[in-house]
Every structure is written in structure tokens, then in C-alpha cells.
Coordinates of C-alpha atoms and ligand atoms in Angstrom, one line a residue:
X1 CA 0.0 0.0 0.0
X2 CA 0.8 3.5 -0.6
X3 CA 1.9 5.7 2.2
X4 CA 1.3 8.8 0.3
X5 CA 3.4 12.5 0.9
X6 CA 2.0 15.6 -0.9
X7 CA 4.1 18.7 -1.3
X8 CA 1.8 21.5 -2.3
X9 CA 2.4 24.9 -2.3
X10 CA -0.8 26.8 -2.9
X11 CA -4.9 26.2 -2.6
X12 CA -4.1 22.8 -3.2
X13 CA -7.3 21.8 -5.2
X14 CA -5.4 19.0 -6.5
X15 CA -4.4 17.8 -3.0
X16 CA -8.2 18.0 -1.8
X17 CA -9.1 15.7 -5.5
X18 CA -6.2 13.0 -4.0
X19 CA -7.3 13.0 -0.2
X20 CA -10.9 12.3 -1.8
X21 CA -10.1 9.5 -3.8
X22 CA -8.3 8.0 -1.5
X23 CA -10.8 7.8 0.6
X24 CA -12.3 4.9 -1.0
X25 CA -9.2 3.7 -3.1
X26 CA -8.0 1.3 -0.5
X27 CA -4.5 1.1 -2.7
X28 CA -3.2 4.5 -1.4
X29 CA -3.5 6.5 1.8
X30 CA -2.4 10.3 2.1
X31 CA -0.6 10.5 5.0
X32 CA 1.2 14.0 4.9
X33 CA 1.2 17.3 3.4
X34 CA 3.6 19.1 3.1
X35 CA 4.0 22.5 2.7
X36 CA 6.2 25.9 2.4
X37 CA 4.6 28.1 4.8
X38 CA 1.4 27.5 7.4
X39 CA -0.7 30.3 5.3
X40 CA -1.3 28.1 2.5
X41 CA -4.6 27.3 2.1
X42 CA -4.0 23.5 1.5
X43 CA -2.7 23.4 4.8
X44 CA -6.7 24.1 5.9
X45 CA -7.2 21.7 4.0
X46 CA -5.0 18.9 5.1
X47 CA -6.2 20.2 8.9
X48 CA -10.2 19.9 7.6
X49 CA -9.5 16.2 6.8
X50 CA -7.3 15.9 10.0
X51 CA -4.3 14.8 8.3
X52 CA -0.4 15.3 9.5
X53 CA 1.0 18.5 8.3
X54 CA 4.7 19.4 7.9
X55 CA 5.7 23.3 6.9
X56 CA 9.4 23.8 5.6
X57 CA 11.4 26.0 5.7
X58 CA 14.2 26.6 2.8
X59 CA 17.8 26.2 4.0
X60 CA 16.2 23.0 6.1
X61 CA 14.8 21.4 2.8
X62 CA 18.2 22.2 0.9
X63 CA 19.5 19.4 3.2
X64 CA 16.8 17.2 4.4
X65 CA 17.4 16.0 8.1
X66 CA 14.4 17.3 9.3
X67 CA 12.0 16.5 6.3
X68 CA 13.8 12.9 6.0
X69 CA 13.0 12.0 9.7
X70 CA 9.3 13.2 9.2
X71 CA 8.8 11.4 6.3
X72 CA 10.1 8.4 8.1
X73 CA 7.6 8.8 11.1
X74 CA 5.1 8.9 8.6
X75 CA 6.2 5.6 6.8
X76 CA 6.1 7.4 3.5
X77 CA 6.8 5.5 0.7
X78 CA 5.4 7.9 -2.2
X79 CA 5.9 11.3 -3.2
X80 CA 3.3 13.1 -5.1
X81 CA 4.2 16.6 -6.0
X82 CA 0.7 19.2 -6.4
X83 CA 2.0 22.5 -7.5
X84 CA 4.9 22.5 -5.2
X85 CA 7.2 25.6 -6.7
X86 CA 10.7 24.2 -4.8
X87 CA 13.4 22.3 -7.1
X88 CA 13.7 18.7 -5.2
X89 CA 17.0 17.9 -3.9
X90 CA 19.0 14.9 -5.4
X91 CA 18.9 13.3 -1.7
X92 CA 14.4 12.9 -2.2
X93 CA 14.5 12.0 -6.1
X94 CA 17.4 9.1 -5.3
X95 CA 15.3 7.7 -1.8
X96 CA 12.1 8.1 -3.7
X97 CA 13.4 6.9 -7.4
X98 CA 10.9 5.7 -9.4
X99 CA 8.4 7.0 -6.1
X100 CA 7.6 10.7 -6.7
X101 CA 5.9 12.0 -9.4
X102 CA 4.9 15.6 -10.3
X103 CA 1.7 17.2 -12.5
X104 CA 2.5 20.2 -14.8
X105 CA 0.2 22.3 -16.2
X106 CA 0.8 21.9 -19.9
X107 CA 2.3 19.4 -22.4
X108 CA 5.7 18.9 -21.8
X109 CA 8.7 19.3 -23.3
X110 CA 7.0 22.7 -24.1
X111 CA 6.5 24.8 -21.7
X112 CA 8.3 23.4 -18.7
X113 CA 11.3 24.6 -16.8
X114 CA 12.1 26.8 -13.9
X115 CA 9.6 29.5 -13.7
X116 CA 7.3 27.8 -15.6
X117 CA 4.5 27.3 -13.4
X118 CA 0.7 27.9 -12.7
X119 CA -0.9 31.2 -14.9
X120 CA 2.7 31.6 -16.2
X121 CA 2.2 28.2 -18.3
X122 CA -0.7 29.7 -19.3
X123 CA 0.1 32.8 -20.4
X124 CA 3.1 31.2 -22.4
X125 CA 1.1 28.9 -24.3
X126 CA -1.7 31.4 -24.9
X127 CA 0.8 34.1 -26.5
X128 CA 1.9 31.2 -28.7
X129 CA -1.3 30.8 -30.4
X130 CA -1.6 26.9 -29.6
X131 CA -4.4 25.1 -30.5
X132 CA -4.3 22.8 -27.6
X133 CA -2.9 22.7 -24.6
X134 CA -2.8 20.1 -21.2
X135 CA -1.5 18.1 -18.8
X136 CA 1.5 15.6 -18.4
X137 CA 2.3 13.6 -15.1
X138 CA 5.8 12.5 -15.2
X139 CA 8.6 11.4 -12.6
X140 CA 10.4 13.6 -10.8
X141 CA 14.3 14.2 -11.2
X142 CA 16.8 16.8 -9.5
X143 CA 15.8 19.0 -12.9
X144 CA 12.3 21.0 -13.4
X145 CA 9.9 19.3 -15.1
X146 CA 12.5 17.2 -16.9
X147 CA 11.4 13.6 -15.5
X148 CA 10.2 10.4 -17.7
X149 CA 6.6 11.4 -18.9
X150 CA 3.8 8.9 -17.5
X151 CA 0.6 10.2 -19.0
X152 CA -0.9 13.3 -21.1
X153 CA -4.2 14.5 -21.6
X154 CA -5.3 17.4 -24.0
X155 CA -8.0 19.9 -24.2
X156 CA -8.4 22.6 -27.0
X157 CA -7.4 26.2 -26.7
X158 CA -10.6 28.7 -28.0
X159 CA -9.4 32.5 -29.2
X160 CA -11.9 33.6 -26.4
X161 CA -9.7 31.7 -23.7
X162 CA -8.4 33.7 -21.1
X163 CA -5.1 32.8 -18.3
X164 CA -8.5 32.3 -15.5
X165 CA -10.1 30.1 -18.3
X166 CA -7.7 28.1 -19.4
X167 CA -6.3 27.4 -16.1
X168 CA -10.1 25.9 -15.2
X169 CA -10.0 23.6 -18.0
X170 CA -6.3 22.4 -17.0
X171 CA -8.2 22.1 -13.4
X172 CA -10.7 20.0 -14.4
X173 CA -8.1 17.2 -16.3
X174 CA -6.3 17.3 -13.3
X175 CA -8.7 16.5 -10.9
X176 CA -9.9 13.8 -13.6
X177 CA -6.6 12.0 -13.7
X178 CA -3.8 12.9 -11.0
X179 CA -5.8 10.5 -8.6
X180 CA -6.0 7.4 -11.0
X181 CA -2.7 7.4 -12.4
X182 CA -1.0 7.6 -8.7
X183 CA -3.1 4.7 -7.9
X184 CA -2.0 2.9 -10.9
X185 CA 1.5 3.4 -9.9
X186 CA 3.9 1.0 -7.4
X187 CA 6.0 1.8 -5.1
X188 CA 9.8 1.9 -5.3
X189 CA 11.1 2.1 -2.0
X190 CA 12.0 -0.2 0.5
Ligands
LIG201 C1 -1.7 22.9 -10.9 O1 -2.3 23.4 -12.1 C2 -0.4 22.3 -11.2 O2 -0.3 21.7 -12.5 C3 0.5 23.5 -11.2 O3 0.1 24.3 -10.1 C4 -1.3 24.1 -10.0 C5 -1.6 23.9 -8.6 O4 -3.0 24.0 -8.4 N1 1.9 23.1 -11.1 C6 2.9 23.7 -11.7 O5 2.8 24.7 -12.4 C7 4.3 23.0 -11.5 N2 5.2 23.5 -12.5 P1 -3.7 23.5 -7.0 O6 -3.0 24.2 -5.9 O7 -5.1 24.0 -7.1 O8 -3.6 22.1 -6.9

């Protein structure tokens, strides 16, 4: 089973998607969130569903004592990464290999790197004319967004779409697939 550890960084309506179906997905539980500061909304979350809660702070993460040990309490074996903004350290992507896996906003390899995030994405692949944009869940490496791809899903992109609107339709894939394709995944550590 899936001991499952999500890093989230904002409202965390992805988070709130996972902690649902894992409710009844007996495969997976979410065990932890964790999160760079105690303001973040997904932190009310993770305290509405009374789940453990770990805040970082940045030096700390850089070199891991702390979050290693916590993860340990926790008997985490999975990482699943929901709009977390931080570069992971080579010390998480080697324990967790194969075990933590990230969603981006948009079909990689475009539009992926460092500072390519959230209604920046967006914007990018809105000023590029594209016809379609999406989602891709891949594995996580010590690079940003540069991990082996597991799954994509598209939707079209109208001339009347908007940062706010296309953001919602990236949303709602999202919540449709993140869940499922975590379950669907095993577990690499030991
Ligand atoms: C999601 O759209 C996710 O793909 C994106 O942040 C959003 C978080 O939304 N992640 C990235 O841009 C990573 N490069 P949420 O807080 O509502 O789950």
C-alpha cells in the first residue's frame, strides 16, 4: 500500500481531488502534506480532513534532516508533487526513485522549466497561439519538469480563452486523472 506524501504549495485543489479518492481507493492513503509556509490554504485543508501536516522552511529542505526523519515517522513511501514551486533535492529523487511524481500544467517538453509554473504556463502557451494545450504527469528528477513522462491529456485552446479560463479547464483534467494514475502506480522504496 501506498503511504502517500503531498508537497503542495498553494490552494491545493489537486491535494483536496487525491485526499478524496483515497478515501475509497483502498491502494493508497495520504498521509502528509507538506508544505512551504502554514498560510497556505492547502494546509486548511489537510487540517479539515485531519491529516499530518509538515511546513518547511528553505535552508532546512536544501539538506533534508528534518523532512527525511518526518517522512520516516510517517512511513512514506510515495511522493506526489501538487503545485509545489521548490526544485527537489538529489537526496528525495534518489530515496524516492521511481516513487515521486509531479503534474504540470501543460504538455511537456513545451512549456516546462524553472519558472514555468501555474498562470505563467498559461500565459506562455496562450501568447503562442496553440491550439491545444494540457496536462502531463511525469517522474520527478533533480531538474524541473524534466522527468520520464507517464501520462498526457489534452483539451483545445478557444481564441476567447483567457489565463482564468484556461487554467479551469487544465483544473478539471487534473482533478480527472492525477488520482488514477497515482493509484495505478507502485511503489519503489524499501
Ligand atoms: C496545478 O495546475 C499544477 O499543475 C501546477 O500548479 C497548479 C496547482 O493547483 N503546477 C505547476 O505549475 C508546476 N510547474 P492547485 O494548488 O489548485 O492544486
Amino acid at each position: 500500500m501506498k503511504r502517500i506524501a503531498v508537497f503542495a504549495s498553494g490552494s491545493g485543489t489537486n491535494t483536496e481531488a487525491i485526499i478524496h479518492h483515497f478515501k475509497s481507493d483502498l491502494t493508497g492513503d495520504v498521509a502528509l502534506i507538506v508544505s512551504t509556509k502554514i498560510e497556505n490554504y492547502v494546509i486548511t485543508r489537510a487540517k479539515n480532513h485531519d491529516i499530518a501536516f509538515h511546513i518547511l522552511d528553505k535552508q532546512g529542505f536544501k539538506e533534508g534532516v528534518d523532512l527525511l526523519k518526518v517522512l520516516n515517522l510517517h512511513d512514506i513511501n510515495f511522493i506526489v508533487l501538487a503545485g509545489f514551486m521548490w526544485l527537489i533535492p538529489t537526496y528525495l529523487t534518489r530515496k524516492f526513485q521511481g516513487s515521486i511524481v509531479n503534474i504540470h500544467p501543460a504538455l511537456l517538453p513545451k512549456y516546462g522549466g524553472k519558472g514555468m509554473y501555474g498562470k505563467h504556463v498559461h500565459q506562455a502557451v496562450l501568447d503562442a497561439n496553440e491550439a491545444e494545450s494540457g496536462i502531463t504527469i511525469h517522474h520527478v528528477n533533480d531538474k524541473y519538469d524534466d522527468g520520464q513522462i507517464i501520462f498526457q491529456a489534452t483539451c483545445n485552446v478557444d481564441i476567447s480563452d483567457t489565463v482564468e479560463s484556461l487554467a479551469d479547464k487544465i483544473h478539471l483534467l487534473e482533478h480527472a486523472h492525477y488520482a488514477k494514475i497515482i493509484s495505478e502506480l507502485q511503489t519503489g522504496v524499501s
